[in-house]
Amino acid sequence: MSNSLPLDGVRIIDFTHVQAGPACTQLLAWFGADVIKVERPGSGDVTRSQLRDIPGVDALYFTMLNSNKRSLSLNTKTPEGKEVLEKLIKESDVLVENFGPGALDRMGFSWERIQELNPKLIHASVKGFSDGHHYEDLKVYENVAQCAGGAASTTGFWDGPPTVSGAALGDSNTGMHLAIGILTALIGREKTGKGQKVACSMQDAVLNLCRVKMRDQLRLDRVGHLEEYPQYPHGEFSDVVPRGGNAGGGGQPGWVLKCKGWETDPNAYIYFTIQGHAWEPICRALDKPEWIDDPEYMTAEARQDKIFDIFATIEDWLKDKTKFEAVDILRKFDIPCAPVLSMKELAADKSLRESGSIVEVEHKERGTYLTIGSPIKFSDMKPVITGSPLLGEHTDEVLTGLGYNREQIAAMHEAKAV
Ligand code: CAO
């Protein structure tokens, strides 16, 4: 394993808050970038104080999205603060922000101004909607993006309302898209010597993950039905993609099925997939050998109109097995399946701990806390996750690095610019 990290030497001004931007810069910090989080003095990122579990201590909302960063408290609306930000822009590689529309311009740092200060700087930006979109002026949070990007209209059950996912498709997903854009622009800069503006809207990032639902709209427009949805063949289709409950999104029917204990445990379920070519092992696993060659069951097409009867038969088989016991049997038959895991089970999962996907890190005031580590694994490096910084913890250190002396720094504290 190498000690140096690929992004060592890349300096990032992290002007982000809440989740979409911080998730992006946190990822880059894990991979070696020097991420300087610029925060308003006194309050900082709003998530420091949102949903606190320990009075007066940075909330987990903040600590879990801001590890491996340095914190500079800076009031960028004061002349001193603006000067510091200008210096930082001149000496950095990337500026990432996810302010509301127009906020950076109002602060005096338009894209034109940024280019004047440092033509090599990459300006990465998250907004709710893309530039020029008829909703470009809207402020956006997670669930708003899920609704605007097509996730909500296609999630949930057909007899219920549009439903948002528990996964942060609008926030962290946009941050991950932006990280790809930043790395691409860094490689591009090696060829051109120039920075560029990289923008990713939350609506676009959600839509990108809803690609298969757009596929379904186009199929529906042409064919009038979608054979893998529960509405087929007995239900009705309108002219828009319906909500398909827990149906599989591809050509393999699947469903969430009850296991032993479902009456009291909200997560005593598995996801079961009926892979077309795996029909024989499925029948063997379920002890239904008579289905293997039965023309009423042996093809995906023949099974389609009785798919829920088949799922009911599988549930009957599952009723005396826990989700873990069921998966242990089904895995021997190569059936794509998994237990429905709760956050509590994931937090305690031994394999996730061993791989570094769940880690425990130190925080100066909180003590040890659990967080989610890098989901990306490398053969030649293992990112070390460190705790999130306190508000302004690195202010003096960063200012010193920018060339300010002790008196100047003291004056800035006096003027409440930092
Ligand atoms: N010093 C001085 N002022 C600062 C500052 C600093 N260090 N950091 C931020 N500010 C100011 C900004 O200049 C801006 O001021 P003005 O509105 O007067 O120009 C203000 O703080 C921040 O405004 P905002 O619109 O970003 O914040 P908000 O709480 O009203 O809205 C949000 C939050 C998330 C809805 C909005 O930022 C947004 O739509 N962002 C883009 C989409 C996005 O990323 N959303 C996901 C967030 S995660 O769920």
CSV table of C-alpha atoms and ligand atoms in Angstrom, one decimal:
chain,number,residue,atom,x,y,z
A,1,MET,CA,0.0,0.0,0.0
A,2,SER,CA,1.3,3.4,-0.9
A,3,ASN,CA,1.5,6.2,1.8
A,4,SER,CA,0.9,9.1,-0.6
A,5,LEU,CA,-2.6,9.6,-1.9
A,6,PRO,CA,-3.5,10.5,-5.5
A,7,LEU,CA,-5.0,13.9,-4.6
A,8,ASP,CA,-2.1,15.0,-2.3
A,9,GLY,CA,-1.2,18.6,-3.3
A,10,VAL,CA,-4.7,19.4,-4.6
A,11,ARG,CA,-6.1,22.3,-2.6
A,12,ILE,CA,-9.9,22.7,-2.5
A,13,ILE,CA,-11.9,25.6,-1.2
A,14,ASP,CA,-14.9,23.9,0.3
A,15,PHE,CA,-17.6,26.6,0.3
A,16,THR,CA,-20.3,23.9,0.7
A,17,HIS,CA,-23.0,23.3,3.2
A,18,VAL,CA,-25.7,20.8,4.2
A,19,GLN,CA,-25.2,17.6,2.2
A,20,ALA,CA,-24.8,17.7,-1.6
A,21,GLY,CA,-21.6,19.8,-1.6
A,22,PRO,CA,-20.0,18.4,1.6
A,23,ALA,CA,-20.5,14.8,0.4
A,24,CYS,CA,-18.5,15.7,-2.7
A,25,THR,CA,-15.6,17.4,-0.9
A,26,GLN,CA,-15.4,14.8,1.8
A,27,LEU,CA,-14.8,12.1,-0.9
A,28,LEU,CA,-12.0,14.2,-2.4
A,29,ALA,CA,-10.5,14.8,1.1
A,30,TRP,CA,-10.4,11.0,1.7
A,31,PHE,CA,-8.4,10.6,-1.5
A,32,GLY,CA,-5.8,13.2,-0.3
A,33,ALA,CA,-7.0,16.7,-1.3
A,34,ASP,CA,-6.5,19.5,1.3
A,35,VAL,CA,-10.1,20.5,1.7
A,36,ILE,CA,-10.5,23.8,3.5
A,37,LYS,CA,-14.1,24.3,4.6
A,38,VAL,CA,-15.0,28.0,4.7
A,39,GLU,CA,-17.7,28.7,7.2
A,40,ARG,CA,-19.5,31.6,8.6
A,41,PRO,CA,-17.9,32.6,12.0
A,42,GLY,CA,-20.1,31.8,15.0
A,43,SER,CA,-22.5,29.4,13.3
A,44,GLY,CA,-20.7,27.6,10.5
A,45,ASP,CA,-22.4,25.0,8.3
A,46,VAL,CA,-26.1,24.8,9.5
A,47,THR,CA,-25.7,21.0,10.0
A,48,ARG,CA,-23.4,21.5,12.9
A,49,SER,CA,-26.4,22.4,15.0
A,50,GLN,CA,-29.2,20.4,13.2
A,51,LEU,CA,-30.6,17.3,14.8
A,52,ARG,CA,-28.1,17.3,17.6
A,53,ASP,CA,-27.9,14.2,19.7
A,54,ILE,CA,-25.5,15.7,22.3
A,55,PRO,CA,-26.2,19.3,23.4
A,56,GLY,CA,-23.6,21.8,22.3
A,57,VAL,CA,-21.6,19.3,20.2
A,58,ASP,CA,-21.4,19.1,16.4
A,59,ALA,CA,-24.3,17.0,15.1
A,60,LEU,CA,-23.7,13.7,13.4
A,61,TYR,CA,-25.3,15.3,10.3
A,62,PHE,CA,-22.1,17.4,10.2
A,63,THR,CA,-19.5,15.0,11.4
A,64,MET,CA,-20.6,12.3,9.0
A,65,LEU,CA,-20.2,14.6,5.9
A,66,ASN,CA,-17.1,16.6,6.8
A,67,SER,CA,-14.4,14.2,7.8
A,68,ASN,CA,-10.8,14.7,6.7
A,69,LYS,CA,-11.3,18.5,6.2
A,70,ARG,CA,-9.9,21.6,7.8
A,71,SER,CA,-12.2,24.4,8.9
A,72,LEU,CA,-11.6,28.1,8.3
A,73,SER,CA,-14.2,30.4,9.8
A,74,LEU,CA,-14.4,33.5,7.6
A,75,ASN,CA,-17.0,36.2,7.0
A,76,THR,CA,-16.8,36.6,3.3
A,77,LYS,CA,-19.0,39.6,3.4
A,78,THR,CA,-16.4,41.7,5.2
A,79,PRO,CA,-13.5,43.4,3.3
A,80,GLU,CA,-11.0,41.4,5.2
A,81,GLY,CA,-12.9,38.2,4.5
A,82,LYS,CA,-13.1,38.9,0.8
A,83,GLU,CA,-9.4,39.5,0.7
A,84,VAL,CA,-8.7,36.2,2.4
A,85,LEU,CA,-11.0,34.4,0.0
A,86,GLU,CA,-9.2,36.1,-3.0
A,87,LYS,CA,-5.9,34.9,-1.7
A,88,LEU,CA,-7.3,31.4,-1.3
A,89,ILE,CA,-8.7,31.4,-4.8
A,90,LYS,CA,-5.3,32.5,-6.2
A,91,GLU,CA,-3.6,29.6,-4.4
A,92,SER,CA,-6.2,26.8,-4.8
A,93,ASP,CA,-7.1,24.3,-7.5
A,94,VAL,CA,-10.8,23.9,-7.0
A,95,LEU,CA,-13.6,25.9,-5.4
A,96,VAL,CA,-16.8,23.9,-4.6
A,97,GLU,CA,-20.0,25.6,-3.6
A,98,ASN,CA,-23.7,24.7,-3.3
A,99,PHE,CA,-25.2,28.1,-2.3
A,100,GLY,CA,-28.6,29.1,-3.3
A,101,PRO,CA,-28.8,30.6,-6.9
A,102,GLY,CA,-26.9,33.9,-7.2
A,103,ALA,CA,-25.3,33.9,-3.7
A,104,LEU,CA,-21.7,33.7,-4.9
A,105,ASP,CA,-22.3,36.5,-7.4
A,106,ARG,CA,-23.9,38.7,-4.7
A,107,MET,CA,-20.8,38.0,-2.6
A,108,GLY,CA,-18.7,39.4,-5.4
A,109,PHE,CA,-17.3,36.1,-6.7
A,110,SER,CA,-18.9,35.6,-10.1
A,111,TRP,CA,-17.3,33.1,-12.5
A,112,GLU,CA,-15.8,36.0,-14.4
A,113,ARG,CA,-14.2,37.4,-11.3
A,114,ILE,CA,-12.9,33.9,-10.3
A,115,GLN,CA,-11.3,33.5,-13.7
A,116,GLU,CA,-9.6,36.9,-13.3
A,117,LEU,CA,-8.2,35.9,-10.0
A,118,ASN,CA,-7.1,32.4,-11.1
A,119,PRO,CA,-7.7,31.2,-14.6
A,120,LYS,CA,-6.5,27.7,-13.5
A,121,LEU,CA,-9.2,27.4,-10.8
A,122,ILE,CA,-12.0,24.8,-11.3
A,123,HIS,CA,-15.3,26.2,-10.0
A,124,ALA,CA,-17.6,23.3,-9.1
A,125,SER,CA,-21.2,24.1,-8.4
A,126,VAL,CA,-24.4,22.4,-7.3
A,127,LYS,CA,-27.7,24.0,-7.8
A,128,GLY,CA,-31.2,22.6,-7.7
A,129,PHE,CA,-31.8,23.1,-11.4
A,130,SER,CA,-29.3,23.7,-14.2
A,131,ASP,CA,-28.4,27.2,-15.5
A,132,GLY,CA,-31.1,28.5,-17.8
A,133,HIS,CA,-33.7,26.1,-16.6
A,134,HIS,CA,-37.1,27.7,-16.0
A,135,TYR,CA,-36.8,26.8,-12.3
A,136,GLU,CA,-33.2,28.0,-12.0
A,137,ASP,CA,-34.1,30.5,-9.3
A,138,LEU,CA,-35.4,27.8,-6.9
A,139,LYS,CA,-33.7,26.7,-3.8
A,140,VAL,CA,-33.7,23.0,-3.5
A,141,TYR,CA,-33.4,20.3,-0.8
A,142,GLU,CA,-33.2,16.5,-1.2
A,143,ASN,CA,-36.8,15.6,-1.6
A,144,VAL,CA,-37.6,18.5,-3.9
A,145,ALA,CA,-34.9,17.1,-6.2
A,146,GLN,CA,-36.3,13.6,-6.0
A,147,CYS,CA,-39.7,15.0,-7.1
A,148,ALA,CA,-38.2,17.1,-9.9
A,149,GLY,CA,-35.9,14.4,-11.2
A,150,GLY,CA,-38.5,11.7,-11.7
A,151,ALA,CA,-37.6,9.5,-8.7
A,152,ALA,CA,-40.8,10.3,-6.7
A,153,SER,CA,-43.3,9.7,-9.5
A,154,THR,CA,-41.8,6.3,-10.1
A,155,THR,CA,-41.3,5.2,-6.5
A,156,GLY,CA,-43.9,3.6,-4.2
A,157,PHE,CA,-47.1,1.7,-4.8
A,158,TRP,CA,-49.6,2.3,-7.5
A,159,ASP,CA,-52.4,3.0,-5.0
A,160,GLY,CA,-50.3,5.4,-3.0
A,161,PRO,CA,-48.8,8.9,-3.6
A,162,PRO,CA,-45.5,9.7,-5.2
A,163,THR,CA,-42.8,8.6,-2.7
A,164,VAL,CA,-39.3,9.7,-2.0
A,165,SER,CA,-36.4,7.3,-1.3
A,166,GLY,CA,-34.5,7.1,2.0
A,167,ALA,CA,-31.3,7.2,-0.1
A,168,ALA,CA,-30.0,10.7,-0.8
A,169,LEU,CA,-30.5,10.6,-4.5
A,170,GLY,CA,-30.7,14.4,-4.6
A,171,ASP,CA,-27.9,15.3,-2.2
A,172,SER,CA,-25.1,12.9,-1.9
A,173,ASN,CA,-25.7,11.5,-5.4
A,174,THR,CA,-25.3,15.0,-6.9
A,175,GLY,CA,-22.1,15.4,-4.9
A,176,MET,CA,-20.8,12.1,-6.3
A,177,HIS,CA,-21.6,13.3,-9.9
A,178,LEU,CA,-19.8,16.6,-9.1
A,179,ALA,CA,-16.7,14.8,-7.8
A,180,ILE,CA,-16.5,13.0,-11.2
A,181,GLY,CA,-16.8,16.4,-12.9
A,182,ILE,CA,-14.1,17.9,-10.8
A,183,LEU,CA,-11.6,15.0,-11.4
A,184,THR,CA,-12.4,15.2,-15.1
A,185,ALA,CA,-11.7,19.0,-15.1
A,186,LEU,CA,-8.4,18.4,-13.2
A,187,ILE,CA,-7.3,16.0,-15.8
A,188,GLY,CA,-8.5,18.4,-18.5
A,189,ARG,CA,-6.5,21.2,-16.9
A,190,GLU,CA,-3.3,19.1,-17.3
A,191,LYS,CA,-3.8,19.3,-21.1
A,192,THR,CA,-5.1,22.8,-21.5
A,193,GLY,CA,-3.6,24.6,-18.4
A,194,LYS,CA,-7.1,26.2,-17.9
A,195,GLY,CA,-9.7,25.8,-15.2
A,196,GLN,CA,-13.4,25.6,-16.0
A,197,LYS,CA,-16.8,25.7,-14.4
A,198,VAL,CA,-18.3,22.3,-13.6
A,199,ALA,CA,-21.9,22.4,-12.7
A,200,CYS,CA,-24.3,19.6,-11.7
A,201,SER,CA,-27.9,20.2,-10.9
A,202,MET,CA,-29.7,18.0,-8.4
A,203,GLN,CA,-32.5,17.5,-10.9
A,204,ASP,CA,-30.1,16.2,-13.5
A,205,ALA,CA,-28.3,13.9,-11.1
A,206,VAL,CA,-31.6,12.3,-10.0
A,207,LEU,CA,-32.7,12.0,-13.6
A,208,ASN,CA,-29.5,10.3,-14.5
A,209,LEU,CA,-30.3,7.6,-11.9
A,210,CYS,CA,-33.9,7.4,-13.3
A,211,ARG,CA,-32.6,6.4,-16.7
A,212,VAL,CA,-34.4,3.1,-16.7
A,213,LYS,CA,-37.7,4.8,-15.8
A,214,MET,CA,-37.2,7.1,-18.9
A,215,ARG,CA,-36.5,3.9,-20.8
A,216,ASP,CA,-39.9,2.6,-19.6
A,217,GLN,CA,-41.7,5.8,-20.6
A,218,LEU,CA,-40.4,5.4,-24.2
A,219,ARG,CA,-41.4,1.7,-24.2
A,220,LEU,CA,-44.8,2.6,-22.8
A,221,ASP,CA,-45.3,5.3,-25.5
A,222,ARG,CA,-44.6,2.7,-28.2
A,223,VAL,CA,-46.1,-0.5,-26.8
A,224,GLY,CA,-48.8,0.7,-24.3
A,225,HIS,CA,-47.8,-1.6,-21.5
A,226,LEU,CA,-44.7,-2.7,-19.4
A,227,GLU,CA,-44.7,-6.4,-19.0
A,228,GLU,CA,-42.4,-6.4,-15.9
A,229,TYR,CA,-44.6,-4.2,-13.9
A,230,PRO,CA,-47.2,-5.7,-11.4
A,231,GLN,CA,-49.9,-3.9,-13.5
A,232,TYR,CA,-49.3,-6.4,-16.3
A,233,PRO,CA,-51.2,-8.3,-17.5
A,234,HIS,CA,-54.3,-7.8,-15.3
A,235,GLY,CA,-54.1,-4.1,-14.4
A,236,GLU,CA,-54.4,-0.9,-16.5
A,237,PHE,CA,-51.7,1.4,-17.8
A,238,SER,CA,-52.2,5.1,-18.4
A,239,ASP,CA,-49.8,7.1,-20.6
A,240,VAL,CA,-47.2,7.6,-17.8
A,241,VAL,CA,-44.8,5.2,-16.1
A,242,PRO,CA,-46.6,3.9,-13.1
A,243,ARG,CA,-45.3,3.2,-9.7
A,244,GLY,CA,-44.3,-0.5,-9.6
A,245,GLY,CA,-43.9,-1.2,-5.8
A,246,ASN,CA,-41.0,-3.5,-5.3
A,247,ALA,CA,-40.9,-4.9,-8.8
A,248,GLY,CA,-37.5,-5.5,-10.3
A,249,GLY,CA,-36.4,-2.7,-12.7
A,250,GLY,CA,-34.9,-5.0,-15.4
A,251,GLY,CA,-36.2,-8.1,-17.0
A,252,GLN,CA,-36.0,-10.2,-13.9
A,253,PRO,CA,-39.1,-10.3,-11.8
A,254,GLY,CA,-38.5,-9.7,-8.1
A,255,TRP,CA,-40.3,-8.7,-4.9
A,256,VAL,CA,-39.8,-8.1,-1.2
A,257,LEU,CA,-41.0,-11.2,0.6
A,258,LYS,CA,-41.9,-11.9,4.2
A,259,CYS,CA,-39.8,-14.1,6.3
A,260,LYS,CA,-40.2,-15.6,9.8
A,261,GLY,CA,-41.0,-12.8,12.3
A,262,TRP,CA,-42.3,-10.2,9.9
A,263,GLU,CA,-45.3,-9.6,12.1
A,264,THR,CA,-43.1,-7.9,14.7
A,265,ASP,CA,-39.9,-7.1,12.9
A,266,PRO,CA,-40.4,-4.4,10.2
A,267,ASN,CA,-37.3,-5.7,8.3
A,268,ALA,CA,-37.9,-9.5,8.4
A,269,TYR,CA,-37.9,-9.7,4.6
A,270,ILE,CA,-35.7,-10.7,1.8
A,271,TYR,CA,-35.5,-9.5,-1.8
A,272,PHE,CA,-36.1,-12.5,-4.1
A,273,THR,CA,-35.3,-12.4,-7.8
A,274,ILE,CA,-36.6,-14.9,-10.3
A,275,GLN,CA,-33.8,-14.9,-12.8
A,276,GLY,CA,-35.1,-16.3,-16.1
A,277,HIS,CA,-32.4,-18.8,-16.6
A,278,ALA,CA,-32.3,-19.9,-13.0
A,279,TRP,CA,-35.8,-21.3,-12.9
A,280,GLU,CA,-34.6,-24.9,-12.3
A,281,PRO,CA,-32.5,-24.1,-9.2
A,282,ILE,CA,-35.3,-21.9,-7.9
A,283,CYS,CA,-37.7,-24.9,-8.1
A,284,ARG,CA,-35.2,-27.1,-6.4
A,285,ALA,CA,-34.5,-24.6,-3.6
A,286,LEU,CA,-38.3,-24.3,-3.0
A,287,ASP,CA,-38.8,-28.0,-3.3
A,288,LYS,CA,-41.1,-27.6,-6.2
A,289,PRO,CA,-39.5,-30.0,-8.8
A,290,GLU,CA,-42.9,-30.4,-10.5
A,291,TRP,CA,-42.6,-26.7,-11.8
A,292,ILE,CA,-39.4,-27.3,-13.6
A,293,ASP,CA,-40.9,-28.8,-16.8
A,294,ASP,CA,-44.4,-27.6,-16.4
A,295,PRO,CA,-45.3,-25.6,-19.5
A,296,GLU,CA,-47.5,-23.4,-17.2
A,297,TYR,CA,-44.3,-22.3,-15.3
A,298,MET,CA,-41.2,-23.1,-17.3
A,299,THR,CA,-40.9,-19.9,-19.3
A,300,ALA,CA,-40.8,-16.3,-18.0
A,301,GLU,CA,-43.8,-15.5,-20.3
A,302,ALA,CA,-45.9,-18.4,-18.9
A,303,ARG,CA,-45.1,-17.3,-15.3
A,304,GLN,CA,-46.0,-13.7,-15.9
A,305,ASP,CA,-49.7,-13.8,-15.1
A,306,LYS,CA,-49.1,-15.9,-12.0
A,307,ILE,CA,-46.0,-14.2,-10.7
A,308,PHE,CA,-47.7,-13.1,-7.5
A,309,ASP,CA,-49.0,-16.6,-6.9
A,310,ILE,CA,-45.4,-17.8,-7.2
A,311,PHE,CA,-44.2,-15.1,-4.8
A,312,ALA,CA,-47.0,-16.3,-2.4
A,313,THR,CA,-45.7,-19.9,-2.7
A,314,ILE,CA,-42.1,-18.6,-1.9
A,315,GLU,CA,-43.5,-16.7,1.1
A,316,ASP,CA,-45.0,-19.9,2.4
A,317,TRP,CA,-41.6,-21.6,2.1
A,318,LEU,CA,-40.1,-18.6,3.9
A,319,LYS,CA,-42.5,-18.6,6.9
A,320,ASP,CA,-40.3,-20.8,9.1
A,321,LYS,CA,-37.0,-19.2,8.1
A,322,THR,CA,-35.4,-16.0,9.2
A,323,LYS,CA,-34.1,-13.7,6.5
A,324,PHE,CA,-30.6,-14.8,7.2
A,325,GLU,CA,-31.4,-18.6,7.1
A,326,ALA,CA,-33.3,-18.1,3.9
A,327,VAL,CA,-30.4,-16.3,2.2
A,328,ASP,CA,-28.0,-19.0,3.4
A,329,ILE,CA,-30.1,-21.6,1.6
A,330,LEU,CA,-30.8,-19.6,-1.5
A,331,ARG,CA,-27.2,-18.6,-2.0
A,332,LYS,CA,-26.4,-22.3,-2.5
A,333,PHE,CA,-28.7,-22.3,-5.5
A,334,ASP,CA,-27.1,-19.1,-7.0
A,335,ILE,CA,-30.3,-17.1,-6.6
A,336,PRO,CA,-29.9,-13.3,-6.5
A,337,CYS,CA,-31.3,-12.4,-3.1
A,338,ALA,CA,-30.4,-10.5,0.1
A,339,PRO,CA,-31.9,-9.8,3.5
A,340,VAL,CA,-33.5,-6.4,4.0
A,341,LEU,CA,-31.0,-4.9,6.4
A,342,SER,CA,-31.8,-2.2,8.9
A,343,MET,CA,-29.4,0.6,9.8
A,344,LYS,CA,-28.8,-1.1,13.1
A,345,GLU,CA,-27.7,-4.3,11.4
A,346,LEU,CA,-25.5,-2.4,8.9
A,347,ALA,CA,-23.8,-0.5,11.7
A,348,ALA,CA,-22.9,-3.8,13.4
A,349,ASP,CA,-22.0,-5.7,10.2
A,350,LYS,CA,-18.6,-7.4,10.6
A,351,SER,CA,-17.8,-7.4,6.9
A,352,LEU,CA,-18.5,-3.7,6.5
A,353,ARG,CA,-16.2,-3.0,9.4
A,354,GLU,CA,-13.4,-5.1,8.0
A,355,SER,CA,-13.6,-3.5,4.6
A,356,GLY,CA,-13.7,0.0,6.0
A,357,SER,CA,-17.1,0.8,4.7
A,358,ILE,CA,-18.2,1.4,8.3
A,359,VAL,CA,-15.5,3.0,10.5
A,360,GLU,CA,-15.2,4.6,13.9
A,361,VAL,CA,-13.2,7.8,14.2
A,362,GLU,CA,-12.2,10.3,16.8
A,363,HIS,CA,-13.8,13.7,17.4
A,364,LYS,CA,-12.4,16.3,19.8
A,365,GLU,CA,-15.7,16.9,21.6
A,366,ARG,CA,-17.8,13.9,20.7
A,367,GLY,CA,-15.3,11.2,21.4
A,368,THR,CA,-15.5,8.1,19.1
A,369,TYR,CA,-18.2,8.2,16.5
A,370,LEU,CA,-19.3,5.8,13.8
A,371,THR,CA,-19.4,7.0,10.2
A,372,ILE,CA,-19.6,5.6,6.7
A,373,GLY,CA,-16.2,5.2,5.1
A,374,SER,CA,-15.2,5.1,1.5
A,375,PRO,CA,-17.4,2.9,-0.7
A,376,ILE,CA,-14.6,2.9,-3.3
A,377,LYS,CA,-11.8,0.5,-2.7
A,378,PHE,CA,-8.3,0.7,-4.2
A,379,SER,CA,-5.6,-2.0,-4.5
A,380,ASP,CA,-2.8,0.5,-3.7
A,381,MET,CA,-4.2,2.7,-1.1
A,382,LYS,CA,-6.7,2.7,1.8
A,383,PRO,CA,-8.1,6.1,2.7
A,384,VAL,CA,-7.8,6.8,6.4
A,385,ILE,CA,-11.0,8.5,7.7
A,386,THR,CA,-10.4,11.1,10.3
A,387,GLY,CA,-12.9,13.1,12.4
A,388,SER,CA,-14.6,16.3,11.3
A,389,PRO,CA,-13.0,19.6,12.3
A,390,LEU,CA,-14.4,22.0,14.9
A,391,LEU,CA,-15.7,25.3,13.6
A,392,GLY,CA,-12.7,27.4,12.8
A,393,GLU,CA,-10.3,24.8,14.2
A,394,HIS,CA,-7.8,25.6,11.4
A,395,THR,CA,-8.4,29.3,10.9
A,396,ASP,CA,-5.1,30.6,12.2
A,397,GLU,CA,-3.2,27.7,10.5
A,398,VAL,CA,-4.7,28.5,7.1
A,399,LEU,CA,-4.2,32.3,7.5
A,400,THR,CA,-0.6,31.7,8.4
A,401,GLY,CA,-0.2,29.5,5.4
A,402,LEU,CA,-1.6,32.4,3.3
A,403,GLY,CA,1.2,34.7,4.6
A,404,TYR,CA,-0.7,36.6,7.4
A,405,ASN,CA,1.3,37.4,10.5
A,406,ARG,CA,0.2,37.2,14.1
A,407,GLU,CA,-0.9,40.8,14.4
A,408,GLN,CA,-2.9,40.7,11.2
A,409,ILE,CA,-4.6,37.5,12.3
A,410,ALA,CA,-5.4,39.0,15.7
A,411,ALA,CA,-6.9,42.1,13.9
A,412,MET,CA,-9.1,39.8,11.9
A,413,HIS,CA,-10.4,38.1,15.0
A,414,GLU,CA,-11.0,41.5,16.5
A,415,ALA,CA,-13.0,42.7,13.5
A,416,LYS,CA,-15.0,39.4,13.6
A,417,ALA,CA,-13.9,38.7,10.0
A,418,VAL,CA,-12.8,35.2,11.1
B,1,CAO,N1,-19.7,34.5,5.2
B,1,CAO,C1,-20.7,35.3,4.9
B,1,CAO,N2,-21.8,35.0,4.3
B,1,CAO,C2,-21.9,33.7,3.9
B,1,CAO,C3,-20.9,32.7,4.2
B,1,CAO,C4,-19.7,33.2,4.8
B,1,CAO,N3,-18.7,32.3,5.1
B,1,CAO,N4,-21.3,31.5,3.7
B,1,CAO,C5,-22.5,31.7,3.2
B,1,CAO,N5,-22.9,33.0,3.3
B,1,CAO,C6,-24.1,33.6,2.9
B,1,CAO,C7,-24.3,33.6,1.4
B,1,CAO,O1,-23.5,34.7,0.8
B,1,CAO,C8,-25.8,33.8,1.2
B,1,CAO,O2,-26.1,35.1,1.5
B,1,CAO,P1,-27.1,36.0,0.5
B,1,CAO,O3,-28.4,35.1,0.3
B,1,CAO,O4,-27.4,37.2,1.4
B,1,CAO,O5,-26.5,36.3,-0.7
B,1,CAO,C9,-26.2,32.9,2.4
B,1,CAO,O6,-25.2,32.9,3.3
B,1,CAO,C10,-26.5,31.5,2.0
B,1,CAO,O7,-27.6,31.5,1.2
B,1,CAO,P2,-28.2,30.1,0.7
B,1,CAO,O8,-29.2,30.5,-0.3
B,1,CAO,O9,-27.1,29.2,0.2
B,1,CAO,O10,-28.7,29.4,2.0
B,1,CAO,P3,-30.2,29.0,2.5
B,1,CAO,O11,-30.0,28.4,3.8
B,1,CAO,O12,-31.2,30.1,2.3
B,1,CAO,O13,-30.6,27.8,1.4
B,1,CAO,C11,-30.2,25.8,0.3
B,1,CAO,C12,-30.0,26.5,1.6
B,1,CAO,C13,-29.5,24.4,0.5
B,1,CAO,C14,-31.7,25.5,0.0
B,1,CAO,C15,-29.5,26.6,-0.9
B,1,CAO,O14,-28.2,26.8,-0.5
B,1,CAO,C16,-29.6,25.9,-2.2
B,1,CAO,O15,-30.6,25.8,-2.9
B,1,CAO,N6,-28.4,25.4,-2.6
B,1,CAO,C17,-28.3,24.7,-3.9
B,1,CAO,C18,-28.9,23.4,-4.0
B,1,CAO,C19,-28.3,22.5,-2.9
B,1,CAO,O16,-27.1,22.2,-2.8
B,1,CAO,N7,-29.2,22.0,-2.1
B,1,CAO,C20,-28.8,20.8,-1.3
B,1,CAO,C21,-28.5,21.1,0.0
B,1,CAO,S1,-28.4,19.6,0.8
B,1,CAO,O17,-30.0,19.2,1.1
